[in-house]
């Protein structure tokens, strides 16, 4: 039985934490695992800053960022106290990645432009370095382990920044490069988040994408005939909690959730799990567990096909949302109006989020980072359009919510005097979703939590 263990940034944020991870992997017993590693905590954000300062030609700031990044990884390497040979090969790897990082940064500066392809090559560096350090720490702790470049095994399309996996090709590569090591009793370590396009160039799966990598590798192992026990997402909280503990300190552990509930929670802002993680796992019936690397004794949350109990399981919020109100008197009884509205979003590649309709208007929320210029221009040809920015989506997630009497009354009763901009209920049996001003969202979330869990 192979387990896939994914360690997030906070779990590998320092030399001490990497040594803890090595200990955790080595002492768990059983068959060798596939270990998927994120960049060290904060490194991907740092690379985003570096990319932007390179483009803006802030040379001094960029140089100091490059030095800081190199220093952080070198200091971590020193803290691992490896054998001379092991330390040397890690130092060479850091050198190579940092040289590449400097070249990319310079290229961006010269062109004053960030292509999605160059951006991915730069953002991947955190995972490429950190996963090598984890592999070395594992070997130093006495475990037999090999590092594999994620670009050799995770095949994706060329949608840089949010690449989609080619699951068939990934399975072929995993069969060839990963399975034989596992069969020979070696732990395999690779980087999350990073893959390769058909032409071999580096791609990334989008922010938080290491969870998705872990699920894809679990799926690939399953597809090539290895029994996969579960996918474990190791992070800095005890598991999936009833709310984000950073906003609701009283949040408590949810021991079991179903796939649909976990998918809704992830989609509606519970950052603890990347939304796409669930899909490859569900398709193959592989359970996903979320666990705390700071407290390995805690059993965490298990996400499986079905979870016992009905009712509200957790609440989540996602900031950074804009609402569009698309209204037209001509819409009354107009056939095909909704299709016409949505085709505009489709044409401009803007994914729609929460939708609510009335007889005279359609309200739609989208991610505020989406470029809306074209959408608004095209909609304005046949409708009146207004925008409301700085909103947040709040979602109450659980099983059987559509059929449970009184949920909506409790939700909106609890929210009280917070102004609700838009409501969507009943589209799925697993959530009640509404939209509020971004500034009101944390308070609304706390009130909901009090109502359902405290
Ligand atoms: P990692 O670096 O391990 O990938 P993330 O920062 O991506 O970690 O995700 C873990 C964080 O998700 C937690 O620290 C917590 O603040 C946040 N979070 C949001 N919603 C929830 C929730 N419902 N349960 C647990 N954590 C949550
Ligand atoms: N390091 C990447 C990020 O910060 C991927 C991940 O951690 O899942 O988004
Ligand atoms: Mg994450």
XYZ file of N, CA and C in Angstrom, residues 85-231:
441
model
N 29.269 14.886 1.214
C 28.858 14.634 -0.174
C 27.431 15.111 -0.434
N 26.564 14.771 0.509
C 25.155 15.148 0.378
C 25.016 16.680 0.374
N 25.754 17.330 1.281
C 25.677 18.797 1.374
C 26.185 19.434 0.090
N 27.249 18.825 -0.461
C 27.820 19.401 -1.687
C 26.823 19.304 -2.836
N 26.173 18.139 -2.969
C 25.264 18.032 -4.119
C 24.042 18.934 -3.930
N 23.604 19.136 -2.686
C 22.492 20.087 -2.467
C 22.953 21.511 -2.796
N 24.184 21.847 -2.401
C 24.688 23.200 -2.666
C 24.764 23.452 -4.168
N 25.196 22.424 -4.911
C 25.262 22.563 -6.374
C 23.860 22.804 -6.931
N 22.874 22.060 -6.404
C 21.495 22.216 -6.887
C 20.976 23.626 -6.591
N 21.261 24.125 -5.389
C 20.814 25.481 -5.049
C 21.476 26.489 -5.984
N 22.789 26.297 -6.210
C 23.527 27.183 -7.135
C 22.868 27.226 -8.502
N 22.564 26.027 -9.010
C 21.983 25.946 -10.355
C 20.639 26.647 -10.412
N 19.794 26.365 -9.450
C 18.452 26.978 -9.452
C 18.556 28.493 -9.294
N 19.489 28.941 -8.460
C 19.613 30.383 -8.236
C 20.203 31.085 -9.463
N 21.075 30.366 -10.164
C 21.620 30.946 -11.402
C 20.474 31.138 -12.404
N 19.648 30.123 -12.490
C 18.489 30.174 -13.387
C 17.551 31.324 -12.966
N 17.387 31.447 -11.667
C 16.514 32.481 -11.106
C 17.025 33.873 -11.503
N 18.341 34.047 -11.415
C 18.934 35.345 -11.777
C 18.783 35.615 -13.267
N 18.966 34.554 -14.085
C 18.812 34.728 -15.534
C 17.380 35.129 -15.890
N 16.436 34.437 -15.278
C 15.025 34.733 -15.582
C 14.674 36.155 -15.157
N 15.170 36.529 -13.968
C 14.899 37.864 -13.449
C 15.464 38.933 -14.395
N 16.678 38.679 -14.894
C 17.309 39.624 -15.810
C 16.520 39.707 -17.119
N 16.107 38.535 -17.614
C 15.316 38.491 -18.846
C 14.035 39.299 -18.714
N 13.374 39.147 -17.592
C 12.127 39.877 -17.359
C 12.406 41.382 -17.338
N 13.518 41.760 -16.674
C 13.894 43.179 -16.609
C 14.138 43.762 -17.994
N 14.883 42.998 -18.802
C 15.236 43.509 -20.129
C 14.000 43.692 -20.989
N 13.109 42.724 -20.921
C 11.912 42.784 -21.768
C 10.817 43.664 -21.160
N 10.971 43.945 -19.863
C 9.928 44.682 -19.110
C 8.574 44.012 -19.302
N 8.606 42.709 -19.304
C 7.397 41.953 -19.598
C 7.513 40.581 -18.943
N 6.397 40.116 -18.374
C 6.409 38.778 -17.779
C 5.517 37.892 -18.624
N 6.111 36.948 -19.347
C 5.253 36.004 -20.068
C 4.843 34.919 -19.072
N 3.661 34.337 -19.258
C 3.221 33.288 -18.329
C 4.228 32.139 -18.263
N 4.879 31.875 -19.381
C 5.852 30.781 -19.425
C 7.069 31.096 -18.555
N 7.567 32.327 -18.669
C 8.719 32.731 -17.853
C 8.338 32.771 -16.381
N 7.130 33.253 -16.118
C 6.661 33.324 -14.742
C 6.683 31.941 -14.102
N 6.183 30.937 -14.817
C 6.155 29.585 -14.260
C 7.561 29.049 -13.997
N 8.473 29.323 -14.939
C 9.845 28.842 -14.749
C 10.428 29.426 -13.459
N 10.050 30.672 -13.173
C 10.564 31.337 -11.975
C 9.873 30.818 -10.706
N 8.547 30.731 -10.750
C 7.805 30.339 -9.542
C 8.087 28.895 -9.122
N 8.527 28.068 -10.088
C 8.774 26.649 -9.782
C 10.008 26.442 -8.915
N 10.855 27.452 -8.840
C 12.162 27.276 -8.200
C 12.044 26.891 -6.719
N 11.040 27.433 -6.035
C 10.854 27.105 -4.615
C 10.677 25.617 -4.382
N 9.821 24.995 -5.168
C 9.566 23.561 -5.030
C 10.800 22.747 -5.464
N 11.469 23.218 -6.524
C 12.608 22.449 -7.040
C 13.730 22.384 -6.009
N 13.942 23.475 -5.287
C 14.994 23.465 -4.253
C 14.523 22.696 -3.020
N 13.351 23.051 -2.531
C 12.913 22.500 -1.242
C 12.774 20.977 -1.285
N 12.249 20.459 -2.403
C 12.068 18.998 -2.459
C 13.417 18.280 -2.426
N 14.446 18.910 -3.004
C 15.780 18.284 -2.934
C 16.291 18.264 -1.490
N 16.032 19.346 -0.761
C 16.491 19.399 0.635
C 15.795 18.325 1.467
N 14.496 18.146 1.218
C 13.753 17.132 1.985
C 14.291 15.732 1.659
N 14.562 15.476 0.383
C 15.095 14.159 0.009
C 16.434 13.910 0.704
N 17.268 14.944 0.755
C 18.575 14.788 1.395
C 18.418 14.551 2.899
N 17.484 15.279 3.522
C 17.270 15.096 4.963
C 16.772 13.684 5.253
N 15.950 13.166 4.379
C 15.444 11.800 4.565
C 16.582 10.784 4.493
N 17.448 10.972 3.515
C 18.588 10.053 3.402
C 19.477 10.163 4.632
N 19.676 11.407 5.094
C 20.541 11.605 6.266
C 19.941 10.937 7.504
N 18.627 10.835 7.548
C 18.006 10.230 8.723
C 18.020 8.704 8.616
N 18.642 8.196 7.559
C 18.817 6.750 7.445
C 17.825 6.076 6.516
N 16.945 6.865 5.929
C 15.973 6.257 5.020
C 16.536 6.195 3.605
N 16.109 5.173 2.865
C 16.528 5.102 1.458
C 15.560 5.926 0.652
N 16.048 6.985 0.013
C 15.100 7.806 -0.739
C 15.754 8.408 -1.967
N 14.917 8.643 -2.978
C 15.420 9.277 -4.199
C 14.597 10.515 -4.495
N 15.251 11.503 -5.112
C 14.554 12.715 -5.551
C 14.269 12.594 -7.035
N 13.056 12.964 -7.430
C 12.728 12.985 -8.861
C 12.221 14.376 -9.216
N 12.753 14.900 -10.315
C 12.302 16.208 -10.792
C 10.830 16.096 -11.201
N 9.943 16.938 -10.632
C 8.516 16.812 -10.950
C 8.230 16.972 -12.438
N 9.110 17.673 -13.163
C 8.881 17.877 -14.594
C 9.071 16.592 -15.398
N 9.738 15.596 -14.756
C 9.885 14.314 -15.453
C 8.647 13.449 -15.296
N 7.801 13.780 -14.336
C 6.664 12.871 -14.101
C 5.294 13.526 -14.250
N 5.170 14.809 -13.996
C 3.843 15.423 -14.101
C 3.678 16.090 -15.465
N 2.938 15.414 -16.344
C 2.700 15.943 -17.693
C 1.470 16.847 -17.655
N 1.607 18.039 -18.225
C 0.475 18.975 -18.236
C 0.288 19.546 -19.640
N -0.772 20.332 -19.792
C -0.915 21.103 -21.030
C -0.067 22.375 -20.889
N -0.191 23.287 -21.853
C 0.669 24.465 -21.825
C -0.051 25.692 -21.262
N -1.076 25.479 -20.418
C -1.753 26.618 -19.784
C -0.929 27.080 -18.592
N 0.126 27.825 -18.883
C 1.041 28.283 -17.830
C 0.269 29.024 -16.749
N 0.649 28.793 -15.516
C -0.006 29.484 -14.403
C -1.186 28.723 -13.840
N -1.813 27.895 -14.642
C -2.936 27.082 -14.161
C -3.029 25.851 -15.049
N -1.917 25.136 -15.135
C -1.843 24.022 -16.087
C -2.750 22.873 -15.661
N -3.269 22.171 -16.656
C -4.103 21.001 -16.393
C -3.280 19.753 -16.674
N -3.476 18.757 -15.829
C -2.667 17.550 -15.971
C -3.143 16.689 -17.125
N -2.196 16.058 -17.777
C -2.491 14.981 -18.712
C -2.346 13.702 -17.880
N -3.480 13.204 -17.402
C -3.416 12.109 -16.424
C -2.856 10.819 -17.033
N -3.170 10.587 -18.300
C -2.690 9.341 -18.948
C -1.171 9.347 -19.057
N -0.635 10.457 -19.569
C 0.817 10.564 -19.756
C 1.520 10.555 -18.394
N 0.918 11.207 -17.414
C 1.508 11.215 -16.073
C 1.609 9.784 -15.531
N 0.557 9.003 -15.762
C 0.575 7.612 -15.281
C 1.699 6.822 -15.956
N 1.880 7.055 -17.257
C 2.953 6.348 -17.975
C 4.310 6.682 -17.343
N 4.508 7.976 -17.064
C 5.808 8.395 -16.509
C 5.995 7.905 -15.078
N 4.894 7.921 -14.326
C 4.979 7.446 -12.940
C 5.310 5.953 -12.930
N 4.725 5.212 -13.863
C 5.016 3.769 -13.955
C 6.499 3.547 -14.233
N 7.030 4.407 -15.079
C 8.411 4.251 -15.531
C 9.418 4.719 -14.481
N 9.125 5.850 -13.851
C 10.149 6.488 -13.014
C 9.918 6.419 -11.520
N 8.672 6.228 -11.107
C 8.406 6.236 -9.668
C 8.180 4.822 -9.141
N 7.290 4.089 -9.814
C 6.895 2.771 -9.305
C 8.081 1.834 -9.033
N 9.084 1.764 -9.931
C 10.195 0.838 -9.670
C 10.935 1.154 -8.359
N 11.090 2.442 -8.032
C 11.756 2.795 -6.764
C 10.924 2.334 -5.575
N 9.622 2.586 -5.647
C 8.742 2.182 -4.543
C 8.812 0.664 -4.376
N 8.777 -0.043 -5.505
C 8.805 -1.510 -5.455
C 10.112 -2.001 -4.836
N 11.188 -1.226 -5.029
C 12.493 -1.620 -4.474
C 12.664 -1.121 -3.040
N 11.608 -0.554 -2.463
C 11.659 -0.159 -1.054
C 12.196 1.241 -0.808
N 12.279 2.049 -1.862
C 12.790 3.412 -1.684
C 11.659 4.436 -1.630
N 11.769 5.367 -0.697
C 10.848 6.489 -0.652
C 11.176 7.432 -1.809
N 10.153 7.933 -2.471
C 10.384 8.863 -3.577
C 9.948 10.260 -3.141
N 10.805 11.240 -3.377
C 10.480 12.622 -3.037
C 10.444 13.454 -4.310
N 9.404 14.258 -4.462
C 9.341 15.152 -5.611
C 8.712 16.481 -5.194
N 8.740 17.455 -6.086
C 8.148 18.761 -5.790
C 6.683 18.791 -6.218
N 5.859 19.484 -5.478
C 4.483 19.702 -5.895
C 4.400 20.905 -6.818
N 3.184 21.235 -7.298
C 2.930 22.509 -7.964
C 3.505 22.607 -9.372
N 4.553 21.787 -9.654
C 5.331 21.964 -10.882
C 5.143 20.779 -11.825
N 5.023 21.079 -13.110
C 4.947 20.025 -14.115
C 5.653 20.478 -15.376
N 5.429 19.743 -16.463
C 6.047 20.127 -17.738
C 5.019 20.040 -18.855
N 5.054 21.043 -19.734
C 4.189 21.076 -20.910
C 4.717 20.069 -21.933
N 3.936 19.771 -22.972
C 4.404 18.805 -23.975
C 5.783 19.146 -24.560
N 6.137 20.433 -24.649
C 7.462 20.778 -25.195
C 8.552 20.754 -24.118
N 8.209 20.290 -22.925
C 9.209 20.150 -21.869
C 9.370 21.384 -20.999
N 8.741 22.502 -21.381
C 8.901 23.715 -20.575
C 8.165 23.565 -19.239
N 8.644 24.322 -18.242
C 8.107 24.217 -16.888
C 6.716 24.854 -16.805
N 5.801 24.156 -16.139
C 4.462 24.721 -15.896
C 4.172 24.677 -14.396
N 3.183 25.456 -13.961
C 2.700 25.309 -12.584
C 1.189 25.128 -12.602
N 0.686 24.535 -11.515
C -0.736 24.167 -11.450
C -1.592 25.264 -10.837
N -1.014 26.422 -10.550
C -1.773 27.473 -9.869
C -1.491 27.437 -8.378
N -1.719 28.571 -7.714
C -1.365 28.696 -6.302
C -2.066 27.613 -5.466
N -1.333 27.106 -4.532
C -1.865 26.028 -3.690
C -1.854 24.680 -4.394
N -1.231 24.632 -5.574
C -1.346 23.462 -6.437
C -0.603 22.206 -5.998
N 0.194 22.273 -4.941
C 0.885 21.052 -4.499
C -0.096 19.974 -4.040
N -1.218 20.395 -3.474
C -2.246 19.418 -3.076
C -2.723 18.657 -4.308
N -2.922 19.423 -5.383
C -3.389 18.841 -6.642
C -2.341 17.855 -7.166
N -1.042 18.242 -7.092
C 0.026 17.318 -7.516
C -0.076 16.001 -6.763
N -0.253 16.102 -5.433
C -0.298 14.883 -4.614
C -1.437 13.985 -5.081
N -2.588 14.594 -5.345
C -3.741 13.802 -5.777
C -3.478 13.185 -7.152
N -2.840 13.952 -8.038
C -2.551 13.433 -9.381
C -1.567 12.262 -9.325
N -0.564 12.375 -8.467
C 0.398 11.274 -8.353
C -0.269 10.044 -7.721
N -1.138 10.279 -6.727
C -1.878 9.158 -6.123
C -2.710 8.458 -7.186
N -3.386 9.268 -8.013
C -4.222 8.716 -9.074
C -3.375 7.932 -10.080
N -2.205 8.501 -10.423
C -1.346 7.839 -11.403
C -0.857 6.488 -10.877
N -0.453 6.447 -9.608
C -0.001 5.174 -9.025
C -1.132 4.152 -9.060
N -2.313 4.606 -8.713
C -3.490 3.736 -8.736
C -3.710 3.203 -10.155
N -3.601 4.091 -11.128
C -3.876 3.704 -12.516
C -2.858 2.706 -13.076
N -1.652 2.706 -12.500
C -0.671 1.746 -13.017
C -0.608 0.500 -12.119
N -1.639 0.344 -11.299
C -1.798 -0.922 -10.601
C -1.168 -1.010 -9.217
N -0.676 0.110 -8.682
C -0.183 0.062 -7.297
C -1.338 0.394 -6.369
N -1.445 -0.360 -5.272
C -2.511 -0.066 -4.315
C -2.147 1.221 -3.577
N -3.025 2.219 -3.650
C -2.764 3.478 -2.950
C -3.630 3.514 -1.693
N -2.990 3.684 -0.542
C -3.721 3.717 0.728
C -4.511 5.001 0.838
N -3.799 6.097 0.961
C -4.467 7.391 0.975
C -3.517 8.518 0.624
N -4.110 9.657 0.378
C -3.339 10.857 0.109
C -3.408 11.678 1.386
